[in-house]
PDB file of C-alpha atoms in Angstrom:
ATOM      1  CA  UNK A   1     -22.394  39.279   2.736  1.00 35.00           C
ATOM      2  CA  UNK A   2     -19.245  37.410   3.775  1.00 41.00           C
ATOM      3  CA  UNK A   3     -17.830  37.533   6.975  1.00 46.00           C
ATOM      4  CA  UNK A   4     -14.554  37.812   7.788  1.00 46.00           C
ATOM      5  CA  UNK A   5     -13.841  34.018   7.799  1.00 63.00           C
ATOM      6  CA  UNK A   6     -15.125  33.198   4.938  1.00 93.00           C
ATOM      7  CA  UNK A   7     -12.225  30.943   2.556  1.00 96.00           C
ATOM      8  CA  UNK A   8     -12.108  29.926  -0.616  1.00 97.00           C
ATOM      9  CA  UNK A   9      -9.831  27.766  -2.563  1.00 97.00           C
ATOM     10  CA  UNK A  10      -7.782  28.884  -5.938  1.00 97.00           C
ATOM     11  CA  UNK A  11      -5.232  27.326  -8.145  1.00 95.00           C
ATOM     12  CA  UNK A  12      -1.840  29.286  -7.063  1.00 94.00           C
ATOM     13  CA  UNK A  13       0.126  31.314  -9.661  1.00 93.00           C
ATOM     14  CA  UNK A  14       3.574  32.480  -9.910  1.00 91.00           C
ATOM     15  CA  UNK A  15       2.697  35.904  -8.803  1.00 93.00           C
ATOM     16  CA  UNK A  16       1.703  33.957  -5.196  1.00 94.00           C
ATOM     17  CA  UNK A  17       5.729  32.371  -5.064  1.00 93.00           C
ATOM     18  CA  UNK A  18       7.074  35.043  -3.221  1.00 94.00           C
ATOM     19  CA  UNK A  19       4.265  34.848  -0.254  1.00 95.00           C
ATOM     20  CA  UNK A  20       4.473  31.072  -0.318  1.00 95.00           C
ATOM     21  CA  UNK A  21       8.060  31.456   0.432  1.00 95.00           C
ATOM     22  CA  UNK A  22       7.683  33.552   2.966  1.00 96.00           C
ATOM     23  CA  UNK A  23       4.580  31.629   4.872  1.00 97.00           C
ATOM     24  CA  UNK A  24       7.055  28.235   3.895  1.00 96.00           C
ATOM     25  CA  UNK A  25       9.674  30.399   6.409  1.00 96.00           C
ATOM     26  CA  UNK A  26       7.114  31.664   9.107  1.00 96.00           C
ATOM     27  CA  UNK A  27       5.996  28.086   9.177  1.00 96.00           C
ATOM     28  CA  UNK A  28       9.042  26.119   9.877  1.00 95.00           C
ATOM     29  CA  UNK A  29       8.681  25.162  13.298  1.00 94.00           C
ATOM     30  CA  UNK A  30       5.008  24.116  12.259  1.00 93.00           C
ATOM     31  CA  UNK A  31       5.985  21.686   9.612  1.00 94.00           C
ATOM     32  CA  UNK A  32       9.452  20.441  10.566  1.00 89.00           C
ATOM     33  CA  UNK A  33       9.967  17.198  11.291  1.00 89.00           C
ATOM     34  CA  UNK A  34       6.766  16.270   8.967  1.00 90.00           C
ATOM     35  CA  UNK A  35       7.682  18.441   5.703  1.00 89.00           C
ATOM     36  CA  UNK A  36       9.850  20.962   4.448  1.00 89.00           C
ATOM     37  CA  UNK A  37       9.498  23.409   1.960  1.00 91.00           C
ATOM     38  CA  UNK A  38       9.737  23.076  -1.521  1.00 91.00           C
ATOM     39  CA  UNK A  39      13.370  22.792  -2.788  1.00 88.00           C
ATOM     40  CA  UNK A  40      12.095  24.714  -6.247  1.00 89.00           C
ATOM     41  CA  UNK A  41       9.476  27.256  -5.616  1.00 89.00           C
ATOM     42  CA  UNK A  42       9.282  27.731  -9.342  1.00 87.00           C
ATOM     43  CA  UNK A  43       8.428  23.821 -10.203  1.00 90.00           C
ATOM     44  CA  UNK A  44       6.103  23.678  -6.459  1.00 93.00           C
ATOM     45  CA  UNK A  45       3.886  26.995  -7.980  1.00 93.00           C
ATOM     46  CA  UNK A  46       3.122  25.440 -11.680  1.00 91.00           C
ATOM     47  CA  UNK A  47       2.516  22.119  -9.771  1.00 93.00           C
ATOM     48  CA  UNK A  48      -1.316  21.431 -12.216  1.00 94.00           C
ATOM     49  CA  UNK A  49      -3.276  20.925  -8.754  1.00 96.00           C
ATOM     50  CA  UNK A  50      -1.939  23.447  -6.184  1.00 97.00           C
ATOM     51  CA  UNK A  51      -4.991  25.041  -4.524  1.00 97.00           C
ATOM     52  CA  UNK A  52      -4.452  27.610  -2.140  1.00 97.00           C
ATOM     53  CA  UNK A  53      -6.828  27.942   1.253  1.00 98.00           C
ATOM     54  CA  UNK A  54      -7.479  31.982   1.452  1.00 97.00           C
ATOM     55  CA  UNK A  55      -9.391  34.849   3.422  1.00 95.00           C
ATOM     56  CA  UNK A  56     -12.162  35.860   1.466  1.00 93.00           C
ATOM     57  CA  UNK A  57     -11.986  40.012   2.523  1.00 90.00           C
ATOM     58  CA  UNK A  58      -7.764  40.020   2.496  1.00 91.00           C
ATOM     59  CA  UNK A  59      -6.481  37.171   0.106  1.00 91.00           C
ATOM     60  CA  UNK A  60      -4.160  35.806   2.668  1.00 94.00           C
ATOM     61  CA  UNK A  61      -3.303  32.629   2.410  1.00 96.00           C
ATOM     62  CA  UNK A  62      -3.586  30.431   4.912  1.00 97.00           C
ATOM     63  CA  UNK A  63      -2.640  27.268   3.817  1.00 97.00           C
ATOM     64  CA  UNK A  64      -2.209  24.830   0.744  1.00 97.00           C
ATOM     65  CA  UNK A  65      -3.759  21.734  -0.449  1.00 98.00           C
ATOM     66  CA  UNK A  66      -1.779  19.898  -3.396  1.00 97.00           C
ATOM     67  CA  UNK A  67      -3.055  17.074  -5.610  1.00 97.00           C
ATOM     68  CA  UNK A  68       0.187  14.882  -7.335  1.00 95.00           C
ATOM     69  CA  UNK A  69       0.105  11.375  -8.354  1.00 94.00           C
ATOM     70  CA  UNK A  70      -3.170  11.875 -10.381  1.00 94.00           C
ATOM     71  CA  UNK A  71      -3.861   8.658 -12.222  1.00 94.00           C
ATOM     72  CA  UNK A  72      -6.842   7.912 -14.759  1.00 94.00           C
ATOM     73  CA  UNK A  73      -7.843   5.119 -16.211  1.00 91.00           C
ATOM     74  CA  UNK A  74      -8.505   2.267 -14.032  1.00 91.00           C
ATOM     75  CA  UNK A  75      -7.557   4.339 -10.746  1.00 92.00           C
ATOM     76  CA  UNK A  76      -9.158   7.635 -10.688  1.00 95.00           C
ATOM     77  CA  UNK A  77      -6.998   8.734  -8.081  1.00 97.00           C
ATOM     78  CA  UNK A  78      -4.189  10.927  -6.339  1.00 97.00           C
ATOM     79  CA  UNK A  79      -2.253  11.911  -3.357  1.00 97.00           C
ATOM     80  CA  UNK A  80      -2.957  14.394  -1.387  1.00 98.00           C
ATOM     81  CA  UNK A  81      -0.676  16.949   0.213  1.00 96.00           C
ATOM     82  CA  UNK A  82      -1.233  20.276   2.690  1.00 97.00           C
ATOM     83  CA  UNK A  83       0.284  22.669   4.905  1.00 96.00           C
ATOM     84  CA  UNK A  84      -1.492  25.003   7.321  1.00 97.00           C
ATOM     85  CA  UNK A  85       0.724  28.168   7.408  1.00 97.00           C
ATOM     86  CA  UNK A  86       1.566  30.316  10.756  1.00 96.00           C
ATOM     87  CA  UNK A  87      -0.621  32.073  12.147  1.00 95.00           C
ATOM     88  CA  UNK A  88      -3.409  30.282  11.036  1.00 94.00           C
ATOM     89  CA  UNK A  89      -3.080  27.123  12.131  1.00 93.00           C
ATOM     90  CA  UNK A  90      -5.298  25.635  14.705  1.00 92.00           C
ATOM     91  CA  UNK A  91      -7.991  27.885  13.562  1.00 94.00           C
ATOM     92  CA  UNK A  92     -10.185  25.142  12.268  1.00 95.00           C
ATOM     93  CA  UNK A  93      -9.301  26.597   8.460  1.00 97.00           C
ATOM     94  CA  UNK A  94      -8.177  23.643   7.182  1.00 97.00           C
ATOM     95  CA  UNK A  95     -10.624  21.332   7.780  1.00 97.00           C
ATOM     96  CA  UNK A  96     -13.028  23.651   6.490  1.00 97.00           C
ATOM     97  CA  UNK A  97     -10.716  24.072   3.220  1.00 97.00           C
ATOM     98  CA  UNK A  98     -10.314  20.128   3.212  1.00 98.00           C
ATOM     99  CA  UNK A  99     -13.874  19.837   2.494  1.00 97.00           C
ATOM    100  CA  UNK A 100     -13.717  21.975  -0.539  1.00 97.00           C
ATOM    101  CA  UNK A 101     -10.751  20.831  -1.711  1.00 98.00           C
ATOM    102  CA  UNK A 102     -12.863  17.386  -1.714  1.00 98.00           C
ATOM    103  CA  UNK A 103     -15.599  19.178  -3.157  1.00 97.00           C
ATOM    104  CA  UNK A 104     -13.211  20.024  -6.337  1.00 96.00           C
ATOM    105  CA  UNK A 105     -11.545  16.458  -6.441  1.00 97.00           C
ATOM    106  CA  UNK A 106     -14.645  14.728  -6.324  1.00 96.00           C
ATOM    107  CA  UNK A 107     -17.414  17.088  -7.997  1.00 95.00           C
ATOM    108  CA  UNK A 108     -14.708  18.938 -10.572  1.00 94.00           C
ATOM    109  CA  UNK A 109     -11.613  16.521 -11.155  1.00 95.00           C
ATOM    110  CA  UNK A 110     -13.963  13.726 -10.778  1.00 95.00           C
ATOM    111  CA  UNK A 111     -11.584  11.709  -9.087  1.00 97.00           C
ATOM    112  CA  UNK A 112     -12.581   8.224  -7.355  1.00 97.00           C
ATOM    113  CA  UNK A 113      -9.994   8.251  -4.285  1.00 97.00           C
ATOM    114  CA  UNK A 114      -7.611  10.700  -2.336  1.00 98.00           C
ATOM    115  CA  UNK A 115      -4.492   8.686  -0.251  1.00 98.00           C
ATOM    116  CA  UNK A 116      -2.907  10.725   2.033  1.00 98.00           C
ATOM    117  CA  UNK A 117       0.483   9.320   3.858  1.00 97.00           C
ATOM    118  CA  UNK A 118       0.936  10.925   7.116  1.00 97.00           C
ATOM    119  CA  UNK A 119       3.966   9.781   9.458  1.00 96.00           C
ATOM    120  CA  UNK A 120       2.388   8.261  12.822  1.00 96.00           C
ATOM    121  CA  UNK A 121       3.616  10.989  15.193  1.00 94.00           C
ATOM    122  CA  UNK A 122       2.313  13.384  13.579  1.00 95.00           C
ATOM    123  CA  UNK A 123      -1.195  14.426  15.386  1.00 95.00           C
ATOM    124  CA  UNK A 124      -2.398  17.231  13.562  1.00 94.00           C
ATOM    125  CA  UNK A 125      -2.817  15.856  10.240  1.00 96.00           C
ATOM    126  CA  UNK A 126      -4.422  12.382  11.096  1.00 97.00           C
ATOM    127  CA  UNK A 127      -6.648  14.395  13.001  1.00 97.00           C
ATOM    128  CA  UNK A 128      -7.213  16.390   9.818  1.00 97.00           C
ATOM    129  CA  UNK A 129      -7.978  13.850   7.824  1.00 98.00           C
ATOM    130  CA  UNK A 130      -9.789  11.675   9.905  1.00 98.00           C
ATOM    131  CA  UNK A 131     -12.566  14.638  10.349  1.00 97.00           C
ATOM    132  CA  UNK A 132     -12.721  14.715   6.555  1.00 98.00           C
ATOM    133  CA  UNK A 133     -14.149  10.838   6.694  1.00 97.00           C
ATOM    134  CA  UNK A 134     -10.912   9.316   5.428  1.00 98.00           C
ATOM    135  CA  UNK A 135     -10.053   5.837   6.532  1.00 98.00           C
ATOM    136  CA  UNK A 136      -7.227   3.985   7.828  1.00 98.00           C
ATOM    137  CA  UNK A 137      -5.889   1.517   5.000  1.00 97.00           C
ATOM    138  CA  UNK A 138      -2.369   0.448   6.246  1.00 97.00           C
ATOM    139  CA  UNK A 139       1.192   1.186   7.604  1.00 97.00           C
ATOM    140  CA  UNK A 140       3.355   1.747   4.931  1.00 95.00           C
ATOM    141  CA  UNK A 141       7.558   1.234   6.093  1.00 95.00           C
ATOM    142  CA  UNK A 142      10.131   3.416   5.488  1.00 93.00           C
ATOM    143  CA  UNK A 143       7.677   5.141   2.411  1.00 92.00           C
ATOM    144  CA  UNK A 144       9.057   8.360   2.359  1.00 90.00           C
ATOM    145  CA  UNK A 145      12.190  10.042   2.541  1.00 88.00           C
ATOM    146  CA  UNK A 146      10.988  13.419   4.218  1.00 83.00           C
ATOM    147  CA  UNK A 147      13.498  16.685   3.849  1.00 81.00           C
ATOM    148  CA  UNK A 148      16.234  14.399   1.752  1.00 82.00           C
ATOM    149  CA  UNK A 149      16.460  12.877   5.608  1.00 85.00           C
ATOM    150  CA  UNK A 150      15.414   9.291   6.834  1.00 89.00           C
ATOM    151  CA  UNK A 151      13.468   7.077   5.190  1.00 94.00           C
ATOM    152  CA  UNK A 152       9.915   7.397   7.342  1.00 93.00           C
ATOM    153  CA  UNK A 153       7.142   5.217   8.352  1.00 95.00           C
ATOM    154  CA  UNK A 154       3.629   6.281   7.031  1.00 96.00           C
ATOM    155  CA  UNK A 155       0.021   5.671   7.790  1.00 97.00           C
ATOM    156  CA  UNK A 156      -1.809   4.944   4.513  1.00 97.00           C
ATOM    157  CA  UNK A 157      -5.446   7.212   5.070  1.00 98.00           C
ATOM    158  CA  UNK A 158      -7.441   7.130   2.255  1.00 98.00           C
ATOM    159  CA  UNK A 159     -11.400   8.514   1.130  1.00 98.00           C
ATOM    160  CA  UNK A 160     -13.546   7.032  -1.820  1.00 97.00           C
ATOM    161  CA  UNK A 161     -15.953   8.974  -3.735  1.00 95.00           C
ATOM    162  CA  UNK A 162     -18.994   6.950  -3.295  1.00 91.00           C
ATOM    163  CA  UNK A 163     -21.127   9.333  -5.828  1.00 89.00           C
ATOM    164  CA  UNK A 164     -18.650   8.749  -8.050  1.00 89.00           C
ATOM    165  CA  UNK A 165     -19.834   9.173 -11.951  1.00 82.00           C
ATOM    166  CA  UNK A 166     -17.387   9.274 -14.140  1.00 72.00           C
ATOM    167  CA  UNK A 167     -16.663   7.905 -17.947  1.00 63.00           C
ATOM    168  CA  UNK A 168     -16.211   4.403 -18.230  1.00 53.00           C
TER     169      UNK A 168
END
């Protein structure tokens, strides 16, 4: 029996775009300065590793978790992007949908490391992360250039999978 919190992750599909768009909109004040929506809902939704966090009893989404960057070979690794959506942020969700995100890149994907650049100011998501048991690497300058603004300073926070088994 699942209560009414339980979440589970699921790749998106283009029949989620028009929901995205309009928890991208609900969220604005939320996300802005930090990130922005997608500029091309069309390319964001067929983006390979876009999981999205969701109530188990209603489907609603709650927020998104987005692997890019994913490199084999001698790396085994990706970057990792997320957005809690309005009005269910706060709600201890994502952390909860962090871990089985990591679950899938670790277990599934069989990745070795997840980096995640988060700009200094920006509380929330450090705080994310850092409950997840990733690690402080380095300061990054003028690394990204966040809503086609300024380029911005980022904190490099990173987690190894230290069970990691993969092919040689």
């Amino acid at each position: 029996m699942h209560n009414n919190h339980s979440i589970y992750l699921r790749k998106a599909t283009v029949a989620d775009s028009e929901k995205l768009q309009q928890a991208f909109a609900d969220s604005k004040d939320l996300h802005v300065p930090w990130s922005y929506p997608p500029e091309n809902y069309q390319d964001y939704i067929q983006s390979p590793y876009l999981y999205l966090l969701c109530l188990m009893h209603s489907d609603e989404i709650l927020g998104s978790f987005n692997l890019s960057g994913v490199m084999r070979g001698y790396f085994q690794s990706a970057y990792l992007g997320y957005q809690a959506f309005v009005p269910h942020n706060n709600k201890g969700y994502m952390s909860r949908g962090l871990q089985l995100l990591l679950q899938e890149a670790f277990t599934v994907l069989k990745l070795h490391r997840l980096e995640a650049n988060i700009q200094p100011g920006n509380h929330a998501s450090i705080a994310l992360v850092k409950g997840a048991g990733f690690q402080l690497e380095g300061f990054s300058p003028h690394y990204l250039r966040v809503g086609g603004g300024e380029w911005q300073d980022h904190e490099r926070w990173a987690i190894i999978n230290r069970d990691w088994q993969g092919e040689n």
